[in-house]
Tab-separated table of C-alpha atoms in Angstrom:
chain	number	residue	atom	x	y	z
A	11	MET	CA	132.445	143.211	183.766
A	12	ALA	CA	131.612	146.746	184.935
A	13	THR	CA	128.927	148.861	183.338
A	14	LYS	CA	129.399	152.545	182.538
A	15	ASP	CA	127.598	153.352	185.792
A	16	GLY	CA	130.141	151.355	187.766
A	17	PHE	CA	127.773	148.562	188.734
A	18	GLU	CA	128.877	144.965	188.418
A	19	HIS	CA	126.572	143.114	186.045
A	20	ARG	CA	124.942	140.117	187.681
A	21	GLN	CA	122.018	137.813	186.932
A	22	LEU	CA	118.570	138.531	188.339
A	23	HIS	CA	118.177	136.704	191.637
A	24	ILE	CA	114.887	136.350	193.541
A	25	GLU	CA	115.234	135.681	197.270
A	26	ASP	CA	112.647	134.317	199.638
A	27	TYR	CA	112.833	137.146	202.111
A	28	LEU	CA	112.242	140.872	201.991
A	29	LEU	CA	113.037	143.670	204.400
A	30	MET	CA	111.386	146.934	203.454
A	31	VAL	CA	113.532	149.955	204.187
A	32	THR	CA	111.892	153.182	205.258
A	33	ALA	CA	113.520	156.561	205.715
A	34	GLU	CA	112.313	157.881	209.069
A	35	GLN	CA	115.028	160.455	209.675
A	36	GLY	CA	114.832	164.049	210.878
A	37	GLU	CA	112.899	165.674	213.694
A	38	GLN	CA	109.185	166.053	214.296
A	39	ALA	CA	107.850	169.560	213.679
A	40	GLU	CA	104.563	171.407	213.562
A	41	VAL	CA	102.740	172.311	210.347
A	42	CYS	CA	103.720	175.620	208.779
A	43	ASP	CA	102.859	177.134	205.448
A	44	ARG	CA	105.595	177.711	202.884
A	45	GLN	CA	105.548	181.507	203.119
A	46	ARG	CA	106.026	181.389	206.878
A	47	ILE	CA	108.905	178.947	206.537
A	48	ALA	CA	110.752	181.166	204.085
A	49	GLY	CA	110.508	184.098	206.473
A	50	ASP	CA	111.927	182.224	209.488
A	51	ASP	CA	115.693	182.490	210.022
A	52	ASP	CA	115.755	179.064	211.702
A	53	ALA	CA	113.788	177.285	208.977
A	54	ILE	CA	114.224	176.574	205.279
A	55	THR	CA	116.187	179.133	203.296
A	56	ASP	CA	116.523	179.571	199.543
A	57	GLU	CA	120.264	179.024	199.853
A	58	TRP	CA	119.618	175.617	201.413
A	59	THR	CA	117.094	174.456	198.811
A	60	ASN	CA	119.118	175.892	195.915
A	61	ASN	CA	122.223	173.883	196.889
A	62	LEU	CA	120.488	170.796	198.161
A	63	LEU	CA	122.542	168.354	196.093
A	64	GLU	CA	125.774	169.478	197.787
A	65	LEU	CA	124.200	168.681	201.166
A	66	ILE	CA	123.022	165.287	199.932
A	67	ILE	CA	126.447	164.176	198.633
A	68	ARG	CA	128.512	165.519	201.504
A	69	THR	CA	130.577	162.856	203.268
A	70	GLY	CA	128.738	162.940	206.590
A	71	ASN	CA	125.320	162.463	205.001
A	72	LEU	CA	126.485	159.634	202.723
A	73	ASN	CA	128.188	157.857	205.636
A	74	LYS	CA	124.993	158.106	207.652
A	75	ALA	CA	123.016	156.700	204.711
A	76	TYR	CA	125.505	153.836	204.317
A	77	ARG	CA	125.196	152.884	207.997
A	78	ARG	CA	121.400	152.899	207.729
A	79	VAL	CA	121.389	150.641	204.655
A	80	LYS	CA	123.981	148.329	206.234
A	81	ARG	CA	121.915	148.053	209.431
A	82	ASN	CA	118.652	147.360	207.584
A	83	LYS	CA	120.275	144.701	205.358
A	84	GLY	CA	117.401	143.732	203.048
A	85	SER	CA	117.232	141.836	199.776
A	86	ALA	CA	119.585	142.377	196.863
A	87	GLY	CA	118.540	144.286	193.753
A	88	ILE	CA	118.974	143.213	190.143
A	89	ASP	CA	122.778	143.214	190.489
A	90	ARG	CA	122.599	140.729	193.412
A	91	MET	CA	124.921	142.902	195.514
A	92	GLN	CA	124.282	142.363	199.232
A	93	ALA	CA	124.504	145.060	201.912
A	94	ASP	CA	127.735	143.502	203.218
A	95	GLU	CA	129.354	144.063	199.805
A	96	LEU	CA	128.511	147.776	199.721
A	97	LEU	CA	131.581	149.041	201.620
A	98	PRO	CA	134.181	147.387	199.323
A	99	TYR	CA	132.260	148.756	196.331
A	100	LEU	CA	132.232	152.296	197.752
A	101	GLU	CA	135.939	152.148	198.581
A	102	GLU	CA	136.624	151.472	194.906
A	103	HIS	CA	133.895	153.512	193.188
A	104	GLY	CA	132.866	156.100	195.828
A	105	GLU	CA	134.528	159.115	194.214
A	106	GLU	CA	133.182	158.124	190.818
A	107	LEU	CA	129.653	157.816	192.268
A	108	ILE	CA	129.821	161.274	193.880
A	109	GLN	CA	131.141	162.804	190.666
A	110	GLN	CA	128.330	161.250	188.635
A	111	LEU	CA	125.756	162.590	191.109
A	112	ARG	CA	127.287	166.079	191.033
A	113	GLU	CA	127.390	166.226	187.226
A	114	GLY	CA	123.911	164.729	186.767
A	115	LYS	CA	125.283	161.674	184.948
A	116	TYR	CA	124.205	159.091	187.533
A	117	LYS	CA	121.658	156.611	186.182
A	118	PRO	CA	119.731	154.477	188.701
A	119	ASN	CA	119.241	150.778	188.001
A	120	PRO	CA	115.759	149.303	187.493
A	121	VAL	CA	114.191	147.852	190.633
A	122	ARG	CA	113.597	144.148	191.124
A	123	ARG	CA	109.895	143.256	191.253
A	124	VAL	CA	108.714	141.231	194.238
A	125	GLU	CA	105.087	140.347	194.915
A	126	ILE	CA	103.703	139.596	198.373
A	127	PRO	CA	100.140	138.340	198.909
A	128	LYS	CA	97.476	140.657	200.329
A	129	GLU	CA	94.747	139.652	202.755
A	130	GLU	CA	92.273	139.516	199.873
A	131	LYS	CA	92.531	136.170	198.138
A	132	GLY	CA	94.325	136.294	194.805
A	133	LYS	CA	95.598	139.865	195.222
A	134	VAL	CA	99.246	140.842	195.636
A	135	ARG	CA	101.199	143.915	196.645
A	136	LYS	CA	103.926	144.810	194.161
A	137	LEU	CA	107.230	145.910	195.658
A	138	GLY	CA	110.326	147.206	193.891
A	139	ILE	CA	113.700	146.393	195.435
A	140	PRO	CA	116.465	148.843	194.419
A	141	THR	CA	120.136	147.866	194.364
A	142	VAL	CA	122.017	148.590	197.603
A	143	VAL	CA	123.864	151.508	195.946
A	144	ASP	CA	120.568	153.034	194.846
A	145	ARG	CA	119.172	152.439	198.338
A	146	MET	CA	122.090	154.361	199.833
A	147	VAL	CA	121.612	157.298	197.434
A	148	GLN	CA	117.843	157.306	198.093
A	149	GLN	CA	118.508	157.214	201.839
A	150	ALA	CA	120.887	160.174	201.528
A	151	ILE	CA	118.208	162.127	199.616
A	152	ALA	CA	115.523	161.222	202.157
A	153	GLN	CA	117.696	162.333	205.086
A	154	GLU	CA	117.944	165.853	203.673
A	155	LEU	CA	114.363	166.093	202.395
A	156	THR	CA	112.696	164.861	205.589
A	157	PRO	CA	113.463	167.983	207.685
A	158	LEU	CA	112.396	170.155	204.737
A	159	TYR	CA	108.976	168.548	204.514
A	160	GLU	CA	108.321	167.694	208.175
A	161	VAL	CA	107.528	171.353	208.884
A	162	GLN	CA	105.005	171.305	206.022
A	163	PHE	CA	103.244	168.036	206.813
A	164	SER	CA	99.895	168.003	208.586
A	165	ASP	CA	99.567	167.193	212.263
A	166	ASN	CA	96.885	164.684	211.195
A	167	SER	CA	99.370	162.606	209.165
A	168	PHE	CA	101.100	159.740	210.995
A	169	GLY	CA	102.523	157.311	208.428
A	170	PHE	CA	106.297	156.997	207.802
A	171	ARG	CA	107.157	160.043	209.868
A	172	PRO	CA	109.752	160.336	212.664
A	173	GLY	CA	108.288	160.052	216.131
A	174	ARG	CA	104.854	159.001	214.839
A	175	GLY	CA	103.206	155.648	214.250
A	176	GLN	CA	100.022	153.583	214.102
A	177	HIS	CA	99.315	153.912	217.810
A	178	ASP	CA	99.409	157.712	217.581
A	179	ALA	CA	96.941	157.599	214.681
A	180	LEU	CA	94.587	155.325	216.624
A	181	LYS	CA	94.705	157.541	219.711
A	182	ARG	CA	93.785	160.535	217.535
A	183	CYS	CA	90.834	158.543	216.175
A	184	GLN	CA	89.678	157.833	219.728
A	185	GLN	CA	89.955	161.523	220.571
A	186	LEU	CA	87.816	162.554	217.593
A	187	VAL	CA	85.136	159.940	218.337
A	188	ASN	CA	84.998	161.114	221.962
A	189	GLU	CA	84.432	164.646	220.640
A	190	GLY	CA	81.280	163.442	218.858
A	191	TYR	CA	82.570	162.593	215.376
A	192	ALA	CA	81.002	159.149	215.220
A	193	PHE	CA	80.625	158.711	211.444
A	194	VAL	CA	83.569	158.245	209.108
A	195	VAL	CA	84.427	158.327	205.440
A	196	SER	CA	86.857	155.458	205.001
A	197	MET	CA	88.899	156.432	201.940
A	198	ASP	CA	90.480	153.705	199.823
A	199	LEU	CA	92.920	154.755	197.101
A	200	ALA	CA	93.236	152.051	194.451
A	201	ALA	CA	96.880	150.890	194.224
A	202	TYR	CA	98.074	154.289	195.446
A	203	PHE	CA	101.846	153.783	195.159
A	204	ASP	CA	101.425	152.292	191.674
A	205	THR	CA	99.306	155.155	190.302
A	206	VAL	CA	101.050	158.336	191.492
A	207	ASN	CA	101.220	160.798	188.593
A	208	HIS	CA	104.879	161.685	187.980
A	209	SER	CA	104.195	165.142	186.550
A	210	LYS	CA	102.019	166.154	189.496
A	211	LEU	CA	104.551	164.811	192.007
A	212	ILE	CA	107.427	166.692	190.341
A	213	GLU	CA	105.321	169.866	190.349
A	214	VAL	CA	104.670	169.528	194.085
A	215	LEU	CA	108.340	168.772	194.825
A	216	SER	CA	109.483	171.783	192.784
A	217	ARG	CA	107.590	174.168	195.058
A	218	THR	CA	110.072	173.414	197.849
A	219	ILE	CA	113.167	171.987	196.119
A	220	LYS	CA	114.846	174.717	194.057
A	221	ASP	CA	117.890	172.647	193.113
A	222	GLY	CA	117.026	171.298	189.667
A	223	ARG	CA	119.708	168.604	189.962
A	224	VAL	CA	117.849	166.994	192.876
A	225	ILE	CA	114.529	167.156	191.011
A	226	SER	CA	116.212	165.529	188.012
A	227	LEU	CA	117.705	162.770	190.191
A	228	ILE	CA	114.325	161.995	191.793
A	229	HIS	CA	112.742	161.958	188.325
A	230	LYS	CA	115.341	159.411	187.211
A	231	TYR	CA	114.399	157.153	190.126
A	232	LEU	CA	110.722	157.432	189.227
A	233	ASN	CA	111.487	156.450	185.610
A	234	ALA	CA	114.097	153.779	186.388
A	235	GLY	CA	111.723	150.945	185.450
A	236	VAL	CA	111.385	147.426	186.862
A	237	MET	CA	112.830	144.036	186.042
A	238	GLU	CA	110.008	141.497	186.006
A	239	ASP	CA	109.796	138.002	184.507
A	240	GLY	CA	113.328	138.411	183.222
A	241	GLY	CA	112.503	141.526	181.174
A	242	PHE	CA	112.550	145.310	181.561
A	243	HIS	CA	109.321	147.278	181.976
A	244	SER	CA	109.186	151.074	181.983
A	245	THR	CA	107.422	152.957	184.800
A	246	GLU	CA	105.421	155.891	183.479
A	247	GLU	CA	103.531	156.327	186.748
A	248	GLY	CA	103.782	155.209	190.356
A	249	VAL	CA	106.389	155.235	193.120
A	250	PRO	CA	107.900	151.738	193.611
A	251	GLN	CA	107.452	150.536	197.191
A	252	GLY	CA	110.561	149.100	198.788
A	253	GLY	CA	113.054	151.964	198.640
A	254	PRO	CA	113.876	154.505	201.396
A	255	LEU	CA	112.575	157.426	199.326
A	256	SER	CA	109.151	156.002	198.434
A	257	PRO	CA	107.356	156.641	201.780
A	258	LEU	CA	108.488	160.270	201.826
A	259	LEU	CA	107.384	160.883	198.223
A	260	GLY	CA	104.050	159.251	199.026
A	261	ASN	CA	103.569	161.629	201.959
A	262	VAL	CA	104.579	164.638	199.858
A	263	MET	CA	101.857	163.822	197.340
A	264	LEU	CA	99.144	163.114	199.907
A	265	ASN	CA	100.055	166.234	201.856
A	266	GLU	CA	98.129	168.051	199.105
A	267	LEU	CA	95.030	166.115	200.184
A	268	ASP	CA	95.752	166.921	203.844
A	269	LYS	CA	95.936	170.652	203.130
A	270	GLU	CA	92.681	170.542	201.164
A	271	LEU	CA	90.886	168.701	203.966
A	272	GLU	CA	92.187	171.228	206.492
A	273	ARG	CA	91.128	174.117	204.231
A	274	ARG	CA	87.606	172.672	204.177
A	275	GLY	CA	87.611	172.301	207.972
A	276	HIS	CA	87.388	168.503	208.105
A	277	LYS	CA	88.579	166.317	210.982
A	278	PHE	CA	90.668	163.443	209.650
A	279	VAL	CA	93.446	160.959	210.376
A	280	ARG	CA	95.797	159.658	207.689
A	281	TYR	CA	98.364	156.877	207.920
A	282	ALA	CA	100.153	156.588	204.547
A	283	ASP	CA	97.296	156.092	202.047
A	284	ASP	CA	94.759	154.986	204.700
A	285	CYS	CA	92.605	158.025	205.419
A	286	MET	CA	89.585	158.388	207.721
A	287	ILE	CA	87.494	161.572	207.599
A	288	PHE	CA	85.354	162.046	210.726
A	289	CYS	CA	81.902	163.669	210.717
A	290	LYS	CA	79.110	164.141	213.246
A	291	SER	CA	76.315	162.670	211.112
A	292	ARG	CA	75.866	160.184	208.313
A	293	LYS	CA	74.437	162.842	206.007
A	294	SER	CA	77.457	165.064	206.581
A	295	ALA	CA	79.810	162.135	205.916
A	296	GLU	CA	78.049	161.269	202.652
A	297	ARG	CA	78.242	164.884	201.514
A	298	THR	CA	81.955	164.994	202.402
A	299	MET	CA	82.641	161.849	200.394
A	300	ARG	CA	80.826	163.217	197.320
A	301	ASN	CA	82.766	166.482	197.483
A	302	ILE	CA	86.288	165.154	198.153
A	303	ILE	CA	86.399	162.388	195.515
A	304	PRO	CA	86.448	164.854	192.543
A	305	TYR	CA	89.408	166.677	194.120
A	306	ILE	CA	91.381	163.431	194.467
A	307	THR	CA	90.677	162.253	190.938
A	308	GLU	CA	90.789	165.570	189.043
A	309	LYS	CA	93.425	167.559	190.964
A	310	LEU	CA	95.760	164.844	192.298
A	311	PHE	CA	95.116	162.393	189.424
A	312	LEU	CA	94.725	159.467	191.836
A	313	LYS	CA	92.222	156.631	191.625
A	314	VAL	CA	89.600	156.080	194.312
A	315	ASN	CA	88.287	152.575	194.871
A	316	LEU	CA	84.574	153.390	195.006
A	317	GLU	CA	83.646	149.870	196.125
A	318	LYS	CA	85.779	150.121	199.271
A	319	THR	CA	85.361	153.843	199.976
A	320	THR	CA	82.427	153.828	202.376
A	321	VAL	CA	80.496	155.875	204.901
A	322	ALA	CA	79.782	154.047	208.162
A	323	HIS	CA	79.462	154.399	211.892
A	324	VAL	CA	82.888	154.162	213.520
A	325	GLY	CA	81.869	150.913	215.231
A	326	LYS	CA	81.669	149.158	211.840
A	327	VAL	CA	85.015	150.162	210.334
A	328	LYS	CA	88.460	148.604	210.435
A	329	TYR	CA	91.484	150.866	210.702
A	330	LEU	CA	95.082	149.663	210.938
A	331	GLY	CA	93.839	146.263	212.097
A	332	TYR	CA	91.759	147.705	214.957
A	333	GLY	CA	88.035	148.069	215.502
A	334	PHE	CA	86.175	150.668	217.621
A	335	TYR	CA	83.370	150.424	220.165
A	336	ARG	CA	81.834	152.513	222.942
A	337	HIS	CA	81.970	151.644	226.629
A	338	LYS	CA	80.479	153.956	229.243
A	339	GLY	CA	80.336	156.744	226.695
A	340	LYS	CA	84.022	156.502	225.736
A	341	CYS	CA	85.577	155.166	222.545
A	342	ARG	CA	87.523	151.950	223.114
A	343	LEU	CA	89.678	149.856	220.798
A	344	ARG	CA	89.471	146.154	220.052
A	345	VAL	CA	91.153	143.724	217.682
A	346	HIS	CA	89.138	143.610	214.473
A	347	GLN	CA	87.729	140.200	213.553
A	348	LYS	CA	89.718	140.127	210.307
A	349	SER	CA	92.900	140.605	212.323
A	350	VAL	CA	91.881	137.719	214.589
A	351	VAL	CA	91.359	135.463	211.564
A	352	LYS	CA	94.747	136.474	210.179
A	353	MET	CA	96.415	135.819	213.534
A	354	ARG	CA	94.909	132.340	213.865
A	355	LYS	CA	95.910	131.491	210.308
A	356	ARG	CA	99.509	132.375	211.174
A	357	PHE	CA	99.349	130.264	214.344
A	358	ARG	CA	98.146	127.306	212.287
A	359	GLU	CA	101.181	127.724	210.017
A	360	LEU	CA	103.532	127.895	213.008
A	361	THR	CA	102.014	124.823	214.671
A	362	CYS	CA	101.691	122.703	211.529
A	363	ARG	CA	103.273	119.283	212.078
A	364	GLY	CA	104.485	119.102	208.478
A	365	ASN	CA	107.054	121.914	208.663
A	366	ARG	CA	109.679	119.633	210.286
A	367	TRP	CA	110.836	122.195	212.860
A	368	SER	CA	112.474	121.190	216.106
A	369	SER	CA	110.651	122.029	219.336
A	370	GLU	CA	113.137	124.820	220.116
A	371	GLU	CA	112.875	126.327	216.635
A	372	ARG	CA	109.064	126.262	216.787
A	373	LYS	CA	109.182	127.835	220.236
A	374	GLN	CA	111.374	130.723	219.023
A	375	LYS	CA	109.155	131.418	215.987
A	376	LEU	CA	106.015	131.401	218.129
A	377	LYS	CA	107.610	133.683	220.715
A	378	ALA	CA	108.736	136.195	218.097
A	379	TYR	CA	105.294	136.343	216.463
A	380	ILE	CA	103.372	136.535	219.755
A	381	CYS	CA	105.571	139.342	221.127
A	382	GLY	CA	105.223	141.359	217.932
A	383	TRP	CA	101.462	140.807	217.681
A	384	VAL	CA	100.728	141.647	221.322
A	385	ASN	CA	102.944	144.744	221.172
A	386	TYR	CA	101.091	146.017	218.099
A	387	PHE	CA	97.596	145.383	219.517
A	388	LYS	CA	98.424	146.506	223.063
A	389	LEU	CA	95.942	149.410	222.816
A	390	ALA	CA	93.026	146.998	222.340
A	391	ASP	CA	90.779	145.465	224.999
A	392	MET	CA	91.476	141.781	224.439
A	393	ARG	CA	91.488	139.898	227.746
A	394	LYS	CA	88.802	137.433	226.623
A	395	LEU	CA	90.427	137.026	223.200
A	396	MET	CA	93.810	136.304	224.774
A	397	LYS	CA	92.316	133.710	227.133
A	398	GLU	CA	90.504	131.896	224.313
A	399	THR	CA	93.525	132.098	222.000
A	400	ASP	CA	95.843	130.816	224.724
A	401	GLU	CA	93.649	127.749	225.302
A	402	TRP	CA	93.367	127.072	221.565
A	403	LEU	CA	97.101	127.538	220.940
A	404	ARG	CA	98.097	125.289	223.844
A	405	HIS	CA	95.837	122.586	222.450
A	406	ARG	CA	97.593	122.815	219.072
A	407	ILE	CA	101.027	122.711	220.696
A	408	ARG	CA	100.015	119.638	222.743
A	409	THR	CA	98.876	117.995	219.507
A	410	VAL	CA	102.289	118.566	217.954
A	411	ILE	CA	104.067	117.148	221.012
A	412	TRP	CA	101.696	114.168	221.164
A	413	LYS	CA	102.413	113.274	217.542
A	414	GLN	CA	106.135	113.494	218.256
A	415	TRP	CA	105.700	110.782	220.930
A	416	LYS	CA	105.042	108.162	218.300
A	417	ARG	CA	105.348	104.965	220.373
A	418	VAL	CA	103.188	103.853	223.279
A	419	ARG	CA	106.193	103.356	225.531
A	420	THR	CA	107.415	106.892	224.766
A	421	ARG	CA	104.033	108.337	225.680
A	422	TYR	CA	103.927	106.180	228.792
A	423	ARG	CA	107.362	107.379	229.922
A	424	MET	CA	106.723	111.051	229.181
A	425	LEU	CA	103.293	111.067	230.857
A	426	GLN	CA	104.714	109.465	233.997
A	427	ARG	CA	107.046	112.449	234.350
A	428	LEU	CA	103.982	114.655	234.702
A	429	HIS	CA	102.938	112.760	237.871
A	430	ILE	CA	99.594	111.674	236.438
A	431	GLU	CA	97.742	108.764	238.059
A	432	GLU	CA	98.861	105.374	236.724
A	433	TRP	CA	95.482	104.330	235.341
A	434	LYS	CA	95.207	107.618	233.442
A	435	VAL	CA	98.729	107.244	232.039
A	436	HIS	CA	97.857	103.770	230.810
A	437	GLU	CA	94.609	104.967	229.232
A	438	MET	CA	96.171	107.956	227.445
A	439	ALA	CA	99.325	106.190	226.279
A	440	ASN	CA	97.264	103.497	224.570
A	441	CYS	CA	94.761	105.913	223.072
A	442	ARG	CA	94.852	106.085	219.275
A	443	LYS	CA	93.522	109.647	219.088
């Protein structure tokens, strides 16, 4: 049975996997102020921003958004429609969808709540999974908004932006430390994506987006609500994580903080809601922290976690999983101890004998995790860590294989293939350890 919005009604379905979709479209650009942009023939024009909805719903942009959603796959929303089912739906309801968007009658579905555990014991990160149709519309919006805002974003912002990433943020941190900024204010925003003030966000968006239909559509997504524990819950604040539009809206809001920090002359690096403000002395860092917190709470209406917002020497902070230290007067990167603990915990899960994986399946899972982990921490000095981890991991793998050789004769036969001396084969095969 079809709803008035054209969505097939299905039961709520929670899956065991989740693929977060981010909208990293557009081109990288330098920071410009809004007045300068408006005066540049090659930049944003009032005609563009006034008719933004027509650009969003044009065929080429929607097709591009569809391909992105199809490629990213991801979990189903509350209607249980999978990414593979999106094309048949659009073939039947595409014109109706575009007409609803043009007339302002489109109503987004609530997102499906999914919780994933954080590193801190007992804490979870709440994600909201939109339906695939809503993901496509959000992606189409993000594709047009990204170029508009890229020219406004700070050069010190690196999260969820095209051509930028964690490694770029870490290299900027190294550069600032080498310039003498050895003390940092490590800012921690309490549940940032869940506490964004809708009114403030709409006000900030309205400065650039002059098409009221687009503002209204974004507002509808913010107020779409969530389905949790089988019931509907309204969302009066926050930007649900999990949709293509959320990272961009998060950056738009925190760009206000970036501009204020730049106005005050501070050196800083921000990746999403993880912000580090660099100072040359502890006293200066403490003064900076006291002065910036009122702006965040009173002007941006965000909550600062005072317990985790600290002033410390750069050698004692963790940022994006990395730690910092000095060697021969230069700032170097290392894997933070908490990241090492997390990595070993994952290895224990992958080498647990109770998961009933075949040797080939275990090998593939280990390979995928190791390649991803090493690629992420490739900026760190970790030769000793890799050597110790390799020895420890090989021991765990040998334990798994040894337990698979249950019988003495199996152990005897397999050890003989390794060309070990006969007396040693006999001793090991009969060992009960």
